[in-house]
mmCIF file of C-alpha atoms in Angstrom:
data_model
loop_
_atom_site.group_PDB
_atom_site.id
_atom_site.type_symbol
_atom_site.label_atom_id
_atom_site.label_comp_id
_atom_site.label_asym_id
_atom_site.label_seq_id
_atom_site.Cartn_x
_atom_site.Cartn_y
_atom_site.Cartn_z
ATOM 1 C CA MET A 15 10.960 -17.876 -6.350
ATOM 2 C CA PRO A 16 8.426 -16.724 -3.561
ATOM 3 C CA LEU A 17 8.255 -17.601 -0.121
ATOM 4 C CA PHE A 18 4.895 -17.923 -0.432
ATOM 5 C CA GLU A 19 2.767 -19.517 -3.166
ATOM 6 C CA GLY A 20 -0.704 -18.486 -2.234
ATOM 7 C CA LEU A 21 -4.059 -20.348 -2.991
ATOM 8 C CA SER A 22 -4.719 -18.929 -6.433
ATOM 9 C CA ALA A 23 -6.889 -21.248 -8.979
ATOM 10 C CA GLY A 24 -4.824 -20.244 -11.627
ATOM 11 C CA SER A 25 -1.257 -19.650 -12.501
ATOM 12 C CA GLU A 26 -1.340 -15.973 -11.744
ATOM 13 C CA LYS A 27 -0.226 -14.895 -8.696
ATOM 14 C CA SER A 28 -2.562 -12.870 -6.532
ATOM 15 C CA ALA A 29 -1.699 -8.940 -6.444
ATOM 16 C CA VAL A 30 -0.298 -7.541 -3.245
ATOM 17 C CA ILE A 31 -2.395 -4.816 -1.613
ATOM 18 C CA LEU A 32 -1.456 -1.805 0.125
ATOM 19 C CA ASP A 33 -2.708 0.813 1.750
ATOM 20 C CA ILE A 34 -0.379 3.206 3.566
ATOM 21 C CA GLY A 35 -2.206 5.308 6.518
ATOM 22 C CA ALA A 36 -0.757 8.011 8.704
ATOM 23 C CA ALA A 37 -0.777 5.871 11.852
ATOM 24 C CA TYR A 38 -0.880 2.209 10.302
ATOM 25 C CA SER A 39 -0.791 0.323 6.849
ATOM 26 C CA LYS A 40 -2.445 -2.911 6.143
ATOM 27 C CA VAL A 41 -1.052 -4.944 3.566
ATOM 28 C CA GLY A 42 -2.442 -8.558 2.147
ATOM 29 C CA PHE A 43 -3.309 -10.113 -1.230
ATOM 30 C CA ALA A 44 -5.853 -10.038 -3.314
ATOM 31 C CA GLY A 45 -8.931 -11.960 -2.970
ATOM 32 C CA GLU A 46 -8.309 -12.734 0.404
ATOM 33 C CA PHE A 47 -10.520 -11.538 3.342
ATOM 34 C CA GLY A 48 -8.848 -9.249 4.926
ATOM 35 C CA PRO A 49 -5.265 -7.528 5.896
ATOM 36 C CA TRP A 50 -2.646 -9.966 6.450
ATOM 37 C CA ALA A 51 -1.093 -7.355 8.676
ATOM 38 C CA PHE A 52 -1.708 -4.100 10.182
ATOM 39 C CA VAL A 53 1.735 -2.600 10.341
ATOM 40 C CA PRO A 54 2.861 0.379 12.306
ATOM 41 C CA SER A 55 3.493 3.392 9.614
ATOM 42 C CA LYS A 56 7.378 4.101 10.523
ATOM 43 C CA VAL A 57 10.653 2.172 9.818
ATOM 44 C CA ARG A 58 14.502 2.764 11.073
ATOM 45 C CA LEU A 59 16.483 4.122 8.662
ATOM 46 C CA SER A 60 19.668 1.715 8.056
ATOM 47 C CA LYS A 61 21.779 5.162 7.090
ATOM 48 C CA THR A 62 20.889 6.939 10.418
ATOM 49 C CA LYS A 63 19.359 4.228 12.427
ATOM 50 C CA LYS A 64 16.672 6.923 13.415
ATOM 51 C CA GLU A 65 13.011 5.565 13.521
ATOM 52 C CA VAL A 66 10.412 7.536 11.293
ATOM 53 C CA ARG A 67 7.438 7.522 9.942
ATOM 54 C CA VAL A 68 6.626 7.249 6.234
ATOM 55 C CA TRP A 69 4.444 10.316 6.448
ATOM 56 C CA ASP A 70 7.053 12.598 8.196
ATOM 57 C CA TYR A 71 9.456 13.690 5.087
ATOM 58 C CA SER A 72 11.663 16.928 4.367
ATOM 59 C CA SER A 73 12.641 16.163 0.836
ATOM 60 C CA VAL A 74 12.499 13.598 -1.267
ATOM 61 C CA ASP A 75 15.318 12.059 -1.085
ATOM 62 C CA GLU A 76 14.430 11.619 2.189
ATOM 63 C CA LEU A 77 10.799 9.778 1.209
ATOM 64 C CA TYR A 78 12.634 7.754 -1.309
ATOM 65 C CA ASP A 79 14.850 6.018 1.561
ATOM 66 C CA ILE A 80 11.856 6.224 3.975
ATOM 67 C CA LEU A 81 9.893 3.866 1.038
ATOM 68 C CA VAL A 82 12.915 1.532 0.086
ATOM 69 C CA GLU A 83 13.282 0.364 3.654
ATOM 70 C CA PHE A 84 9.476 0.280 4.767
ATOM 71 C CA PHE A 85 8.422 -1.730 1.694
ATOM 72 C CA HIS A 86 11.635 -4.448 2.394
ATOM 73 C CA VAL A 87 9.651 -4.521 5.680
ATOM 74 C CA LEU A 88 6.257 -5.175 4.344
ATOM 75 C CA TYR A 89 7.487 -7.808 1.463
ATOM 76 C CA PHE A 90 10.231 -9.642 3.081
ATOM 77 C CA LYS A 91 9.116 -9.824 7.154
ATOM 78 C CA HIS A 92 5.085 -9.537 7.025
ATOM 79 C CA LEU A 93 3.807 -10.970 3.113
ATOM 80 C CA LEU A 94 7.087 -13.099 2.462
ATOM 81 C CA VAL A 95 6.941 -12.836 -1.273
ATOM 82 C CA ASN A 96 9.242 -11.814 -4.062
ATOM 83 C CA PRO A 97 7.972 -8.289 -5.271
ATOM 84 C CA LYS A 98 9.145 -9.052 -8.654
ATOM 85 C CA ASP A 99 6.516 -11.693 -9.054
ATOM 86 C CA ARG A 100 3.014 -9.556 -7.776
ATOM 87 C CA ARG A 101 1.439 -7.015 -9.403
ATOM 88 C CA VAL A 102 0.743 -4.127 -6.653
ATOM 89 C CA VAL A 103 -2.976 -2.392 -6.071
ATOM 90 C CA PHE A 104 -2.170 0.760 -4.245
ATOM 91 C CA CYS A 105 -5.069 2.150 -1.959
ATOM 92 C CA GLU A 106 -4.817 5.909 -1.563
ATOM 93 C CA SER A 107 -6.276 8.602 -0.549
ATOM 94 C CA ILE A 108 -7.805 11.283 -2.927
ATOM 95 C CA LEU A 109 -6.005 14.003 -0.668
ATOM 96 C CA CYS A 110 -2.561 12.088 -1.584
ATOM 97 C CA PRO A 111 -0.109 14.281 -2.487
ATOM 98 C CA THR A 112 1.108 14.171 -6.100
ATOM 99 C CA GLN A 113 4.852 13.813 -4.804
ATOM 100 C CA PHE A 114 4.569 10.469 -2.680
ATOM 101 C CA ARG A 115 2.717 9.087 -5.227
ATOM 102 C CA GLU A 116 5.152 9.359 -7.950
ATOM 103 C CA MET A 117 8.024 8.285 -5.261
ATOM 104 C CA VAL A 118 5.842 5.230 -4.591
ATOM 105 C CA ALA A 119 5.900 4.307 -8.002
ATOM 106 C CA LYS A 120 9.420 5.218 -8.358
ATOM 107 C CA VAL A 121 10.716 2.963 -5.510
ATOM 108 C CA LEU A 122 8.042 0.096 -6.472
ATOM 109 C CA PHE A 123 9.154 -0.023 -10.677
ATOM 110 C CA LYS A 124 13.065 0.730 -9.741
ATOM 111 C CA HIS A 125 14.145 -0.462 -7.029
ATOM 112 C CA TYR A 126 11.713 -3.652 -6.136
ATOM 113 C CA GLU A 127 10.923 -4.288 -10.042
ATOM 114 C CA VAL A 128 7.323 -4.943 -9.651
ATOM 115 C CA PRO A 129 5.543 -5.540 -12.989
ATOM 116 C CA SER A 130 2.705 -3.470 -12.570
ATOM 117 C CA ILE A 131 0.872 -0.693 -9.863
ATOM 118 C CA LEU A 132 -2.652 0.277 -9.964
ATOM 119 C CA PHE A 133 -3.125 3.688 -7.729
ATOM 120 C CA ALA A 134 -6.931 2.781 -6.702
ATOM 121 C CA PRO A 135 -9.011 5.584 -4.413
ATOM 122 C CA SER A 136 -9.203 3.823 -1.189
ATOM 123 C CA HIS A 137 -13.310 5.266 -1.328
ATOM 124 C CA LEU A 138 -14.218 3.600 -4.246
ATOM 125 C CA VAL A 139 -12.580 0.800 -3.214
ATOM 126 C CA ALA A 140 -14.405 0.713 -0.103
ATOM 127 C CA MET A 141 -17.507 0.495 -1.916
ATOM 128 C CA PHE A 142 -16.235 -2.700 -4.320
ATOM 129 C CA THR A 143 -16.115 -4.872 -1.196
ATOM 130 C CA LEU A 144 -19.549 -4.348 -0.573
ATOM 131 C CA GLY A 145 -20.959 -5.102 -4.363
ATOM 132 C CA VAL A 146 -23.388 -1.515 -4.093
ATOM 133 C CA ASN A 147 -22.795 1.352 -6.792
ATOM 134 C CA THR A 148 -23.556 3.981 -4.211
ATOM 135 C CA GLY A 149 -22.707 5.048 -0.834
ATOM 136 C CA LEU A 150 -21.605 7.412 1.478
ATOM 137 C CA VAL A 151 -18.232 6.449 2.615
ATOM 138 C CA LEU A 152 -16.491 7.637 5.738
ATOM 139 C CA ASP A 153 -12.972 7.351 6.691
ATOM 140 C CA ALA A 154 -12.048 8.087 9.695
ATOM 141 C CA GLY A 155 -8.276 7.915 10.201
ATOM 142 C CA TYR A 156 -5.213 9.230 12.483
ATOM 143 C CA SER A 157 -4.648 12.044 11.039
ATOM 144 C CA GLU A 158 -7.928 13.080 8.874
ATOM 145 C CA THR A 159 -11.592 12.419 8.037
ATOM 146 C CA THR A 160 -13.338 12.313 5.371
ATOM 147 C CA VAL A 161 -16.851 11.751 3.875
ATOM 148 C CA LEU A 162 -17.534 10.893 0.043
ATOM 149 C CA PRO A 163 -20.517 9.952 -1.437
ATOM 150 C CA ILE A 164 -19.893 7.514 -4.346
ATOM 151 C CA SER A 165 -21.648 6.635 -7.468
ATOM 152 C CA PHE A 166 -20.796 4.579 -10.109
ATOM 153 C CA LYS A 167 -22.012 2.405 -13.278
#
C-alpha cells in the first residue's frame, strides 16, 4: 500500500514524473502544477560510502548502483509512494545517451518493478504544458544549453 494516494478523481493513480538533470533533478506527479521536489543529482553509495553525481559514472555496473540508490531516495524520501503502483514518465534531453536510458529502464523495471515507463523528450513536454503546437524551446542547464524549434500537429 502506498504512503500517499494522491488527489485523483478516478481509481488510477497519477504517474510519477522524473527529470534528472546534471546538477538537480525534479520529481513529482502528473497533473500537479509543479514538481514536488528539487533534489541534487547526487547520491551516497551504500557500498563505498562515497557521494557521486548521477551522471558521473565510469561503467554500466556503477551506473546501475547509482540509479538504484538515487531512485530509492526519490521514491521513499521525497515522493513517499510505492514504485510498483505508479507509472513513470521520464523526461529526458534529446542528447541523453542510449546507455543511460537503457539502464534507467532496467533499474525501474527489474529492481523497482514499475508498471510502465514513458521516455518523453523534455523539449516536447515543455510545449505540452503551454498547450501550443509550435515554439522555440530554450533549455539552459548546468552543463549544456540547447535551443530547439518544436512544431507538431
